[in-house]
Amino acid sequence: MSRQKTLLERRYAALGLTLIAPTVLIFSAVIVYPLFSAIYLSFYNVFTPTLEGEWVGLSNYAELLQSGKFWNALKNTLIWTIGSLSLQLIFGIGMALVLHQNIWFRSLARSLILFPYFISTVVAVLVWKWLFNDLYGILNHLLMKVGIIDFPMDFLGTMPNAMISVIMVGAWKYFPFVVIAVLARLQSIPDALYEAAKIDGAGPIARFFDITLPQLRDVLVVIVMLRAIWDFKEFDLIFLLTGGGPLNDTQTLPLLVYQEAFALNDMGMASAYAVVMMLIMLVFMIVYIRRTKDDEGS
Amino acid sequence: MLTFRKILFNLMAWSIVLAVAFPLFWMLVTSVKPGFELFRRPPTILPETWTFEHYWKLLSETNFLIYFRNSIILSSATTLVVVAVATLGAFSLVRFKYRGRESLAFLVLFTYLLPSVVLIIPLYLLLVGLGVSNTIFSLVIAYTTFALPYALWLLRSFMAGIPEDLESAALCDGATRMGAFRDVILPQLLPGIISTALFTFILSWNEYLYALVLVNSDSSRPLTTGVMNMLISSFNIEWSLLMAASVMMSVPLIIVFAFLQSYLTRGFGAGGVKG
């Protein structure tokens, strides 16, 4: 009997392997192989147009750590990630609390809030470039009308305006993610908790800090990890808005990789940047993956 | 008193919502304003004269329709391949036991978080080496690098939500594993498959970086790089035309949104947050 069972189990295992085979094949070809290939390339000097290269060992990495470009890009990446992520969290949690209330046309409001997240970054950037336009943009017009500025402002061509604009547009585009995630969690907090706190005489502010926030803690950790990873690797939004300029003041690591590979034509150096960037992200990724595993275990 | 506070709260909430939605409203308004009205000071909030000339121009004088067709083919093909492979893969990862299963699940999550710029250089070399660069096909290959881990991860959590008893019952009644999969699991998984497909489609529809690097001929360019090219290559930027292009580019998303919102929120809960 037990022999037969193991036979069945073995047949099941074989079937399971067959079902996963296409996934494994595709993964190996388009993800695992390129990943190792990227590490391998980072030890070479590859001239992009001819694709000819020579082994240079660790010299790409040595150059990278000594060059101001890398540290500048790392600094910009951190400013962008931290700035945008904080705004996403503040607006996202605030908006989720508002949408959790019974406001008029709630589902319409929710759709409108969600929309920036789903439109293409290309669309978002085109619209914002038009809003930011120095001659005919509505933003300059409004700011001048209210009297905040006397002359049209250059939103994307000077510092610190460019970084602030990029961070703001990033916050606008990605805060809906926080809204939906927090909203889903809010809806699962038992009402009884609030009733009990009310009876004990807790006001709305005390209820927020004593019940809502602790209940949200777990989901917030997940949101912060995921968004930190995604913001850190953001390419489209920054590349399309400023292209890394003015000078290199909004150039983040992904933009640096692109520039090095396809504008400066050094794929080896670009790979070295990409590998270092991945190593930095690995810290966040491991924390997130650990957390997910723990969740599944419990 | 209480109703007054309620009204005040509603007005506040809605003014924030409208402020967030304003860029999209402005995109729509700009796309139907005639050229001369665009440069009016102060700007008109609603167009004085409505016109669809920019849409007409977009469809008749630019490559927009070619880009649109390319994007439809590209996103549909990616979605089809990825969802088919990922459904089988997720079934295997959740319901079968074999060595290496855990490490595979780990690899899926890892690649789900992996930045595109790490893979893009070797992928570029690979696709150029295979001689398929500059085709829609090469983009489908490139898009699976982010779409497949994503779809697998989503479907895995949908699959985990289906009670195991259902399958066991079917097996007791003499069904084979694949028979049970077809008759019991697939119908249960259908909402999950639909929302995964929608998300994958949107993801592919919006992708920019791979399209920028891998394709540089107008005949196989998708919308993202195609429309952006209209901005860069034009001598005199026609904002109305670009806004019309933006609206048209968002139409499929609006359709998906309007009809299938419940599927979208479901997918959002399963993939983005619960992990």
Coordinates of C-alpha atoms in Angstrom, one line a residue:
Chain A
M1 CA 0.0 0.0 0.0
S2 CA 2.7 2.5 1.0
R3 CA 4.7 1.5 -2.0
Q4 CA 1.8 2.4 -4.2
K5 CA 1.4 5.7 -2.5
T6 CA 5.0 6.7 -3.2
L7 CA 4.5 5.7 -6.8
L8 CA 1.5 8.0 -7.0
E9 CA 3.4 10.7 -5.3
R10 CA 6.3 10.3 -7.7
R11 CA 3.9 10.5 -10.6
Y12 CA 2.4 13.6 -9.2
A13 CA 5.8 15.1 -8.7
A14 CA 6.7 14.4 -12.3
L15 CA 3.4 16.0 -13.4
G16 CA 4.2 19.1 -11.3
L17 CA 7.6 19.4 -12.9
T18 CA 6.1 19.1 -16.3
L19 CA 3.7 21.9 -15.5
I20 CA 6.4 24.2 -14.2
A21 CA 8.8 23.3 -17.1
P22 CA 7.7 26.2 -19.5
T23 CA 8.2 28.7 -16.7
V24 CA 11.6 27.4 -15.8
L25 CA 12.7 27.4 -19.5
I26 CA 11.5 31.0 -20.0
F27 CA 13.0 32.1 -16.7
S28 CA 16.4 30.5 -17.6
A29 CA 16.5 32.1 -21.0
V30 CA 15.3 35.6 -20.4
I31 CA 16.1 36.2 -16.7
V32 CA 18.7 33.9 -15.2
Y33 CA 21.0 33.9 -18.2
P34 CA 20.9 37.7 -18.7
L35 CA 21.4 38.2 -14.9
F36 CA 24.6 36.2 -14.9
S37 CA 25.6 37.7 -18.2
A38 CA 25.3 41.2 -16.7
I39 CA 27.6 40.3 -13.9
Y40 CA 30.0 38.7 -16.4
L41 CA 29.9 41.8 -18.7
S42 CA 30.8 44.1 -15.8
F43 CA 34.3 42.6 -15.9
Y44 CA 34.6 43.7 -19.5
N45 CA 35.1 46.8 -21.5
V46 CA 32.4 46.6 -24.3
F47 CA 32.1 49.2 -27.0
T48 CA 28.4 49.3 -27.8
P49 CA 28.4 49.9 -31.6
T50 CA 30.8 47.1 -32.4
L51 CA 30.1 44.9 -29.4
E52 CA 33.8 44.2 -29.1
G53 CA 35.2 43.9 -25.6
E54 CA 38.2 43.0 -23.6
W55 CA 38.6 41.6 -20.1
V56 CA 39.4 44.3 -17.6
G57 CA 38.8 42.5 -14.3
L58 CA 37.6 44.6 -11.5
S59 CA 38.7 47.9 -12.9
N60 CA 35.1 49.0 -13.8
Y61 CA 34.2 48.7 -10.2
A62 CA 37.3 50.5 -9.0
E63 CA 36.5 53.3 -11.5
L64 CA 32.9 53.4 -10.4
L65 CA 33.7 53.9 -6.7
Q66 CA 36.2 56.7 -7.5
S67 CA 34.0 58.5 -9.9
G68 CA 31.8 61.3 -8.8
K69 CA 29.1 60.2 -11.2
F70 CA 28.2 57.1 -9.2
W71 CA 28.0 58.9 -5.8
N72 CA 26.0 61.7 -7.4
A73 CA 23.5 59.3 -8.9
L74 CA 23.3 57.3 -5.6
K75 CA 22.6 60.6 -3.7
N76 CA 19.9 61.6 -6.2
T77 CA 18.3 58.1 -6.1
L78 CA 18.1 58.3 -2.3
I79 CA 16.7 61.9 -2.4
W80 CA 14.1 60.9 -5.0
T81 CA 13.2 57.6 -3.2
I82 CA 12.9 59.1 0.3
G83 CA 11.2 62.3 -0.9
S84 CA 8.6 60.7 -3.1
L85 CA 7.9 57.7 -0.8
S86 CA 7.3 60.0 2.2
L87 CA 4.8 62.0 0.2
Q88 CA 3.1 58.9 -1.2
L89 CA 2.7 57.6 2.4
I90 CA 1.3 60.9 3.8
F91 CA -1.1 61.5 0.9
G92 CA -1.9 57.8 0.6
I93 CA -2.9 57.2 4.2
G94 CA -4.7 60.5 4.4
M95 CA -6.7 59.8 1.2
A96 CA -7.5 56.3 2.4
L97 CA -8.9 57.6 5.6
V98 CA -11.0 60.1 3.7
L99 CA -12.3 57.5 1.2
H100 CA -13.0 55.1 4.1
Q101 CA -15.7 57.6 5.2
N102 CA -19.1 57.6 3.6
I103 CA -18.5 60.5 1.1
W104 CA -20.8 61.2 -1.8
F105 CA -20.2 59.1 -4.9
R106 CA -17.5 57.1 -3.2
S107 CA -16.8 54.7 -6.0
L108 CA -16.4 57.5 -8.5
A109 CA -14.0 59.3 -6.1
R110 CA -12.1 56.0 -5.8
S111 CA -11.8 55.6 -9.5
L112 CA -10.6 59.1 -10.0
I113 CA -7.9 58.7 -7.3
L114 CA -6.8 55.4 -8.8
F115 CA -6.4 56.7 -12.3
P116 CA -3.0 58.3 -12.1
Y117 CA -1.6 54.9 -11.1
F118 CA -2.9 53.1 -14.1
I119 CA -2.2 55.5 -16.9
S120 CA 1.1 55.2 -18.7
T121 CA 4.1 57.1 -17.4
V122 CA 4.4 58.6 -20.9
V123 CA 0.9 60.1 -20.6
A124 CA 1.5 61.3 -17.1
V125 CA 4.8 63.0 -18.2
L126 CA 3.2 64.6 -21.3
V127 CA 0.4 66.1 -19.2
W128 CA 2.7 67.3 -16.5
K129 CA 5.1 68.9 -19.0
W130 CA 2.1 70.8 -20.4
L131 CA 1.0 71.8 -16.9
F132 CA 4.6 72.9 -16.2
N133 CA 5.0 74.8 -19.5
D134 CA 6.7 78.1 -18.8
L135 CA 4.7 80.2 -21.3
Y136 CA 1.3 78.7 -21.5
G137 CA 1.2 76.2 -18.6
I138 CA -1.7 76.5 -16.2
L139 CA 0.4 76.0 -13.1
N140 CA 2.5 79.1 -13.7
H141 CA -0.7 81.0 -14.5
L142 CA -2.3 80.0 -11.3
L143 CA 0.7 80.6 -9.1
M144 CA 1.1 84.1 -10.6
K145 CA -2.5 84.8 -10.2
V146 CA -2.4 83.9 -6.5
G147 CA 0.7 86.0 -6.2
I148 CA 3.1 83.3 -5.0
I149 CA 5.5 84.1 -7.9
D150 CA 5.9 87.2 -10.1
F151 CA 7.5 85.6 -13.1
P152 CA 6.9 82.2 -14.7
M153 CA 8.9 79.5 -13.0
D154 CA 11.1 77.0 -14.7
F155 CA 9.9 73.8 -13.1
L156 CA 12.2 71.3 -14.8
G157 CA 15.2 73.2 -16.0
T158 CA 16.7 74.5 -12.7
M159 CA 17.6 73.1 -9.3
P160 CA 16.1 72.5 -6.8
N161 CA 12.9 72.9 -8.8
A162 CA 13.6 69.9 -11.1
M163 CA 14.1 67.5 -8.2
I164 CA 11.0 68.8 -6.4
S165 CA 8.9 68.6 -9.5
V166 CA 10.1 65.0 -10.2
I167 CA 9.3 64.1 -6.6
M168 CA 5.8 65.7 -6.8
V169 CA 4.9 64.0 -10.0
G170 CA 6.2 60.7 -8.6
A171 CA 4.0 61.2 -5.5
W172 CA 1.0 62.0 -7.7
K173 CA 1.5 59.0 -9.9
Y174 CA 2.2 56.4 -7.2
F175 CA 0.2 57.4 -4.1
P176 CA -2.9 55.6 -5.3
F177 CA -1.1 52.3 -4.6
V178 CA -0.8 53.3 -0.9
V179 CA -4.5 54.4 -0.9
I180 CA -5.8 51.0 -2.2
A181 CA -3.5 49.0 0.1
V182 CA -4.4 50.9 3.2
L183 CA -8.1 51.1 2.3
A184 CA -8.3 47.3 2.0
R185 CA -6.8 47.0 5.4
L186 CA -9.0 49.7 7.0
Q187 CA -12.1 47.8 5.8
S188 CA -11.0 44.8 7.8
I189 CA -10.5 46.5 11.1
P190 CA -13.4 45.3 13.3
D191 CA -15.8 48.1 14.3
A192 CA -16.0 46.7 17.8
L193 CA -12.6 48.1 18.5
Y194 CA -13.7 51.6 17.7
E195 CA -17.0 51.2 19.7
A196 CA -15.1 50.0 22.7
A197 CA -12.7 53.0 22.5
K198 CA -15.6 55.4 22.1
I199 CA -17.2 54.0 25.3
D200 CA -13.8 54.5 27.0
G201 CA -14.0 58.1 26.0
A202 CA -11.3 58.2 23.3
G203 CA -11.6 61.1 20.8
P204 CA -11.1 60.7 17.0
I205 CA -7.4 61.5 17.2
A206 CA -6.7 59.1 20.1
R207 CA -8.7 56.5 18.2
F208 CA -6.5 57.0 15.1
F209 CA -3.2 56.6 17.1
D210 CA -4.3 53.9 19.4
I211 CA -6.4 51.7 17.0
T212 CA -6.0 52.6 13.4
L213 CA -2.2 53.0 13.2
P214 CA -1.3 49.9 15.1
Q215 CA -3.7 47.9 13.0
L216 CA -2.1 49.3 9.8
R217 CA 1.4 48.7 10.9
D218 CA 2.0 45.4 9.1
V219 CA 0.5 46.5 5.8
L220 CA 2.5 49.8 6.0
V221 CA 5.8 47.9 6.4
V222 CA 4.9 45.9 3.3
I223 CA 4.0 49.0 1.4
V224 CA 7.1 50.8 2.4
M225 CA 9.3 47.9 1.3
L226 CA 7.6 47.4 -2.1
R227 CA 7.4 51.1 -2.9
A228 CA 11.0 51.7 -1.8
I229 CA 12.2 49.0 -4.2
W230 CA 10.0 50.2 -7.1
D231 CA 10.9 53.9 -6.6
F232 CA 14.6 53.0 -6.3
K233 CA 14.5 51.4 -9.7
E234 CA 12.2 54.0 -11.4
F235 CA 13.4 54.9 -14.8
D236 CA 10.6 56.1 -17.1
L237 CA 9.3 59.0 -15.0
I238 CA 12.6 60.7 -14.3
F239 CA 14.1 60.0 -17.7
L240 CA 11.1 61.4 -19.5
L241 CA 10.6 64.4 -17.2
T242 CA 14.1 65.7 -16.9
G243 CA 16.4 63.2 -18.7
G244 CA 18.6 63.5 -15.6
G245 CA 19.1 67.2 -16.0
P246 CA 19.8 70.0 -15.4
L247 CA 23.4 68.9 -15.7
N248 CA 23.2 65.6 -13.8
D249 CA 21.2 66.9 -10.8
T250 CA 18.3 64.5 -11.2
Q251 CA 20.2 61.6 -12.6
T252 CA 19.4 58.5 -10.7
L253 CA 21.2 55.1 -10.9
P254 CA 18.9 53.5 -13.5
L255 CA 19.4 56.6 -15.7
L256 CA 23.1 56.4 -15.3
V257 CA 23.0 52.7 -16.4
Y258 CA 21.1 53.7 -19.5
Q259 CA 23.3 56.7 -20.3
E260 CA 26.5 54.6 -19.9
A261 CA 25.3 51.8 -22.1
F262 CA 23.4 53.6 -24.9
A263 CA 24.8 57.1 -24.9
L264 CA 28.4 56.7 -23.8
N265 CA 28.5 53.3 -25.4
D266 CA 30.3 51.4 -22.6
M267 CA 28.2 48.4 -21.8
G268 CA 30.8 46.9 -19.4
M269 CA 30.8 50.0 -17.2
A270 CA 27.0 50.2 -17.4
S271 CA 26.7 46.6 -16.2
A272 CA 29.0 47.4 -13.3
Y273 CA 26.6 50.2 -12.3
A274 CA 23.6 47.9 -12.7
V275 CA 25.2 45.2 -10.6
V276 CA 26.1 47.6 -7.8
M277 CA 22.6 49.1 -7.9
M278 CA 21.2 45.6 -7.6
L279 CA 23.4 44.9 -4.6
I280 CA 22.1 47.9 -2.9
M281 CA 18.5 46.9 -3.6
L282 CA 19.2 43.4 -2.5
V283 CA 19.1 44.6 1.1
F284 CA 15.5 45.7 0.7
M285 CA 14.6 42.7 -1.4
I286 CA 15.9 40.2 1.2
V287 CA 14.0 42.0 4.0
Y288 CA 10.8 41.9 1.9
I289 CA 11.2 38.3 0.9
R290 CA 11.9 37.2 4.5
R291 CA 8.7 39.0 5.6
T292 CA 6.6 37.3 2.9
K293 CA 8.0 34.0 4.0
D294 CA 7.2 34.6 7.6
D295 CA 3.7 35.6 6.7
E296 CA 3.1 32.4 4.8
G297 CA 4.6 30.4 7.7
S298 CA 2.2 31.7 10.3
Chain B
M1 CA -25.0 70.9 12.9
L2 CA -24.1 67.3 12.1
T3 CA -25.2 67.6 8.6
F4 CA -23.3 70.9 8.2
R5 CA -20.1 69.1 9.2
K6 CA -20.9 66.3 6.9
I7 CA -21.4 68.7 3.9
L8 CA -18.1 70.5 4.8
F9 CA -16.3 67.2 5.0
N10 CA -17.7 66.1 1.6
L11 CA -16.7 69.4 0.0
M12 CA -13.2 69.1 1.3
A13 CA -12.9 65.5 0.3
W14 CA -14.1 66.2 -3.2
S15 CA -11.9 69.2 -3.7
I16 CA -8.9 67.0 -3.0
V17 CA -10.2 64.3 -5.3
L18 CA -10.7 66.9 -8.1
A19 CA -7.3 68.4 -7.5
V20 CA -5.7 64.9 -8.0
A21 CA -7.8 64.3 -11.1
F22 CA -7.2 67.8 -12.5
P23 CA -4.2 66.9 -14.7
L24 CA -6.4 64.3 -16.4
F25 CA -9.3 66.8 -16.8
W26 CA -6.8 69.3 -18.3
M27 CA -5.6 66.7 -20.7
L28 CA -9.1 66.1 -22.0
V29 CA -9.9 69.9 -22.2
T30 CA -6.6 70.7 -24.0
S31 CA -7.3 68.0 -26.6
V32 CA -10.5 69.5 -27.7
K33 CA -9.5 73.2 -27.8
P34 CA -8.6 74.8 -31.1
G35 CA -5.0 75.9 -31.4
F36 CA -5.5 79.6 -30.9
E37 CA -7.5 79.1 -27.7
L38 CA -4.5 77.3 -26.1
F39 CA -2.5 80.4 -25.9
R40 CA -5.2 82.6 -24.5
R41 CA -4.4 84.5 -21.3
P42 CA -6.1 83.9 -18.9
P43 CA -6.7 80.3 -20.1
T44 CA -10.3 79.1 -20.6
I45 CA -11.2 76.4 -18.2
L46 CA -13.8 74.9 -20.5
P47 CA -13.2 75.3 -24.2
E48 CA -15.1 78.1 -25.9
T49 CA -15.1 76.2 -29.2
W50 CA -15.0 72.5 -29.2
T51 CA -13.1 70.8 -31.9
F52 CA -12.0 67.3 -32.8
E53 CA -9.5 68.4 -35.4
H54 CA -6.5 67.2 -33.3
Y55 CA -8.0 63.7 -33.1
W56 CA -8.6 63.8 -36.9
K57 CA -5.0 65.0 -37.5
L58 CA -3.6 62.4 -35.1
L59 CA -5.4 59.5 -37.0
S60 CA -4.8 60.8 -40.5
E61 CA -1.4 62.5 -40.5
T62 CA 0.7 60.8 -37.9
N63 CA 1.8 57.2 -37.3
F64 CA -0.5 56.9 -34.3
L65 CA -2.6 54.1 -35.7
I66 CA 0.4 52.0 -36.5
Y67 CA 1.7 52.5 -33.0
F68 CA -1.7 51.7 -31.6
R69 CA -1.9 48.5 -33.6
N70 CA 1.6 47.5 -32.5
S71 CA 0.7 48.1 -28.9
I72 CA -2.5 46.0 -29.2
I73 CA -0.6 43.1 -30.8
L74 CA 2.3 43.4 -28.4
S75 CA 0.2 43.6 -25.2
S76 CA -2.2 40.9 -26.3
A77 CA 0.6 38.5 -27.3
T78 CA 2.5 39.1 -24.0
T79 CA -0.6 38.7 -22.0
L80 CA -1.6 35.5 -23.7
V81 CA 1.8 33.8 -23.4
V82 CA 2.4 34.9 -19.9
V83 CA -1.0 34.1 -18.5
A84 CA -1.0 30.6 -20.1
V85 CA 2.4 29.7 -18.8
A86 CA 1.8 31.3 -15.4
T87 CA -1.5 29.5 -14.8
L88 CA 0.2 26.1 -15.2
G89 CA 3.2 27.3 -13.2
A90 CA 1.1 28.6 -10.4
F91 CA -0.9 25.3 -10.2
S92 CA 2.4 23.4 -10.0
L93 CA 3.9 25.7 -7.4
V94 CA 0.9 25.6 -5.1
R95 CA -0.5 22.1 -5.4
F96 CA 2.5 19.8 -6.1
K97 CA 5.4 18.7 -4.0
Y98 CA 8.8 18.3 -5.5
R99 CA 12.4 19.2 -4.8
G100 CA 13.3 22.8 -5.6
R101 CA 9.8 24.1 -5.4
E102 CA 10.6 26.5 -2.5
S103 CA 13.7 27.9 -4.3
L104 CA 11.6 28.4 -7.4
A105 CA 9.0 30.4 -5.5
F106 CA 11.8 32.4 -4.1
L107 CA 13.3 33.0 -7.6
V108 CA 9.9 34.2 -8.8
L109 CA 9.6 36.8 -6.0
F110 CA 13.2 37.9 -6.5
T111 CA 12.7 38.4 -10.3
Y112 CA 9.4 40.2 -9.6
L113 CA 11.5 42.9 -7.7
L114 CA 14.4 42.9 -10.1
P115 CA 15.1 46.2 -11.9
S116 CA 14.8 46.1 -15.7
V117 CA 18.0 48.0 -16.2
V118 CA 20.0 45.0 -14.9
L119 CA 18.6 42.7 -17.6
I120 CA 18.4 45.2 -20.4
I121 CA 22.0 45.1 -21.6
P122 CA 22.3 41.3 -21.8
L123 CA 18.8 41.1 -23.3
Y124 CA 19.8 43.7 -25.9
L125 CA 22.9 41.7 -26.8
L126 CA 20.9 38.4 -26.9
L127 CA 18.2 39.7 -29.1
V128 CA 20.6 41.4 -31.5
G129 CA 22.6 38.2 -31.6
L130 CA 19.4 36.2 -32.5
G131 CA 18.7 38.8 -35.2
V132 CA 15.2 39.6 -34.0
S133 CA 15.9 43.1 -32.7
N134 CA 13.6 45.8 -34.0
T135 CA 10.6 43.6 -34.1
I136 CA 7.4 43.3 -32.0
F137 CA 8.5 39.7 -31.3
S138 CA 11.6 40.9 -29.6
L139 CA 9.6 43.1 -27.3
V140 CA 7.3 40.2 -26.4
I141 CA 10.4 38.2 -25.3
A142 CA 11.6 41.2 -23.3
Y143 CA 8.2 41.9 -21.7
T144 CA 8.0 38.3 -20.3
T145 CA 11.0 39.2 -18.1
F146 CA 8.7 41.4 -15.9
A147 CA 5.3 40.1 -16.8
L148 CA 5.9 36.4 -16.1
P149 CA 7.2 36.8 -12.5
Y150 CA 4.4 39.3 -11.9
A151 CA 1.6 37.0 -13.3
L152 CA 3.0 34.0 -11.5
W153 CA 3.1 35.8 -8.2
L154 CA -0.5 37.1 -8.6
L155 CA -1.9 33.7 -9.8
R156 CA 0.0 31.9 -7.0
S157 CA -1.9 33.8 -4.4
F158 CA -5.2 33.4 -6.2
M159 CA -4.5 29.6 -6.5
A160 CA -3.7 29.4 -2.8
G161 CA -7.1 30.9 -2.0
I162 CA -8.9 27.9 -3.6
P163 CA -9.8 25.3 -1.0
E164 CA -7.7 22.1 -1.4
D165 CA -10.8 20.0 -0.5
L166 CA -12.4 20.8 -3.8
E167 CA -9.6 19.1 -5.7
S168 CA -9.3 16.2 -3.3
A169 CA -13.0 15.5 -3.7
A170 CA -12.7 15.4 -7.5
L171 CA -9.7 13.1 -7.2
C172 CA -11.7 10.8 -4.9
D173 CA -14.4 10.6 -7.6
G174 CA -11.8 9.3 -9.9
A175 CA -10.7 12.4 -11.8
T176 CA -7.1 12.8 -12.9
R177 CA -5.0 15.7 -11.6
M178 CA -5.3 17.5 -15.0
G179 CA -9.0 16.6 -15.2
A180 CA -9.6 18.1 -11.7
F181 CA -7.6 21.1 -12.8
R182 CA -9.7 21.7 -15.9
D183 CA -13.1 21.0 -14.3
V184 CA -12.7 22.2 -10.7
I185 CA -9.8 24.6 -10.4
L186 CA -10.0 26.6 -13.6
P187 CA -13.6 27.7 -13.1
Q188 CA -12.7 28.8 -9.6
L189 CA -9.6 30.5 -10.7
L190 CA -11.3 32.4 -13.6
P191 CA -11.7 35.7 -11.8
G192 CA -8.1 35.6 -10.7
I193 CA -7.0 34.8 -14.3
I194 CA -9.1 37.7 -15.6
S195 CA -7.6 40.2 -13.2
T196 CA -4.1 38.9 -13.8
A197 CA -4.6 39.2 -17.5
L198 CA -5.9 42.8 -17.1
F199 CA -2.9 43.8 -15.0
T200 CA -0.4 42.1 -17.4
F201 CA -2.1 43.9 -20.3
I202 CA -1.8 47.3 -18.6
L203 CA 1.8 46.7 -17.6
S204 CA 2.7 45.8 -21.2
W205 CA 0.7 48.6 -22.6
N206 CA 2.6 51.2 -20.4
E207 CA 6.1 49.8 -20.7
Y208 CA 8.7 52.2 -22.0
L209 CA 12.3 51.3 -21.3
Y210 CA 12.5 48.0 -23.3
A211 CA 10.7 49.6 -26.2
L212 CA 13.1 52.5 -26.2
V213 CA 16.2 50.3 -26.3
L214 CA 15.0 47.4 -28.5
V215 CA 13.0 49.0 -31.2
N216 CA 13.9 52.0 -33.4
S217 CA 11.8 51.6 -36.5
D218 CA 8.3 53.2 -36.8
S219 CA 6.8 50.1 -38.2
S220 CA 7.2 48.2 -34.9
R221 CA 7.3 50.9 -32.3
P222 CA 4.6 50.7 -29.6
L223 CA 2.6 53.7 -28.4
T224 CA 4.8 54.7 -25.5
T225 CA 7.9 55.4 -27.5
G226 CA 6.0 56.3 -30.6
V227 CA 4.0 59.1 -28.9
M228 CA 7.1 60.3 -27.1
N229 CA 8.9 60.5 -30.4
M230 CA 6.2 62.8 -31.6
L231 CA 7.2 65.2 -28.8
I232 CA 10.9 65.0 -29.4
S233 CA 10.9 65.1 -33.2
S234 CA 8.4 67.9 -33.6
F235 CA 9.9 71.3 -34.3
N236 CA 6.9 73.1 -33.0
I237 CA 5.3 71.3 -30.1
E238 CA 1.6 70.9 -30.7
W239 CA 0.3 70.3 -27.2
S240 CA -3.3 69.7 -28.3
L241 CA -2.1 66.9 -30.6
L242 CA -0.1 65.4 -27.8
M243 CA -3.0 65.6 -25.4
A244 CA -5.3 64.0 -28.0
A245 CA -2.7 61.2 -28.3
S246 CA -2.6 60.8 -24.5
V247 CA -6.3 60.5 -24.3
M248 CA -6.4 58.0 -27.1
M249 CA -3.6 56.0 -25.5
S250 CA -5.6 55.9 -22.2
V251 CA -8.9 54.8 -23.9
P252 CA -8.2 51.0 -23.5
L253 CA -7.4 51.6 -19.8
I254 CA -10.6 53.6 -19.3
I255 CA -12.6 50.8 -20.9
V256 CA -10.9 48.2 -18.7
F257 CA -11.5 50.4 -15.7
A258 CA -15.1 51.1 -16.3
F259 CA -16.2 47.6 -16.9
L260 CA -13.9 45.5 -14.8
Q261 CA -13.2 47.6 -11.7
S262 CA -14.0 44.8 -9.3
Y263 CA -11.5 42.5 -11.0
L264 CA -8.9 45.2 -10.7
T265 CA -9.3 45.8 -7.0
R266 CA -9.3 42.1 -6.4
G267 CA -6.0 41.7 -8.2
F268 CA -4.6 44.7 -6.4
G269 CA -5.4 43.1 -3.1
A270 CA -3.9 39.8 -4.0
G271 CA -0.7 40.8 -5.7
G272 CA 0.3 44.2 -4.5
V273 CA -0.3 43.9 -0.8
K274 CA -0.8 40.4 0.5
G275 CA 2.3 39.3 -1.5

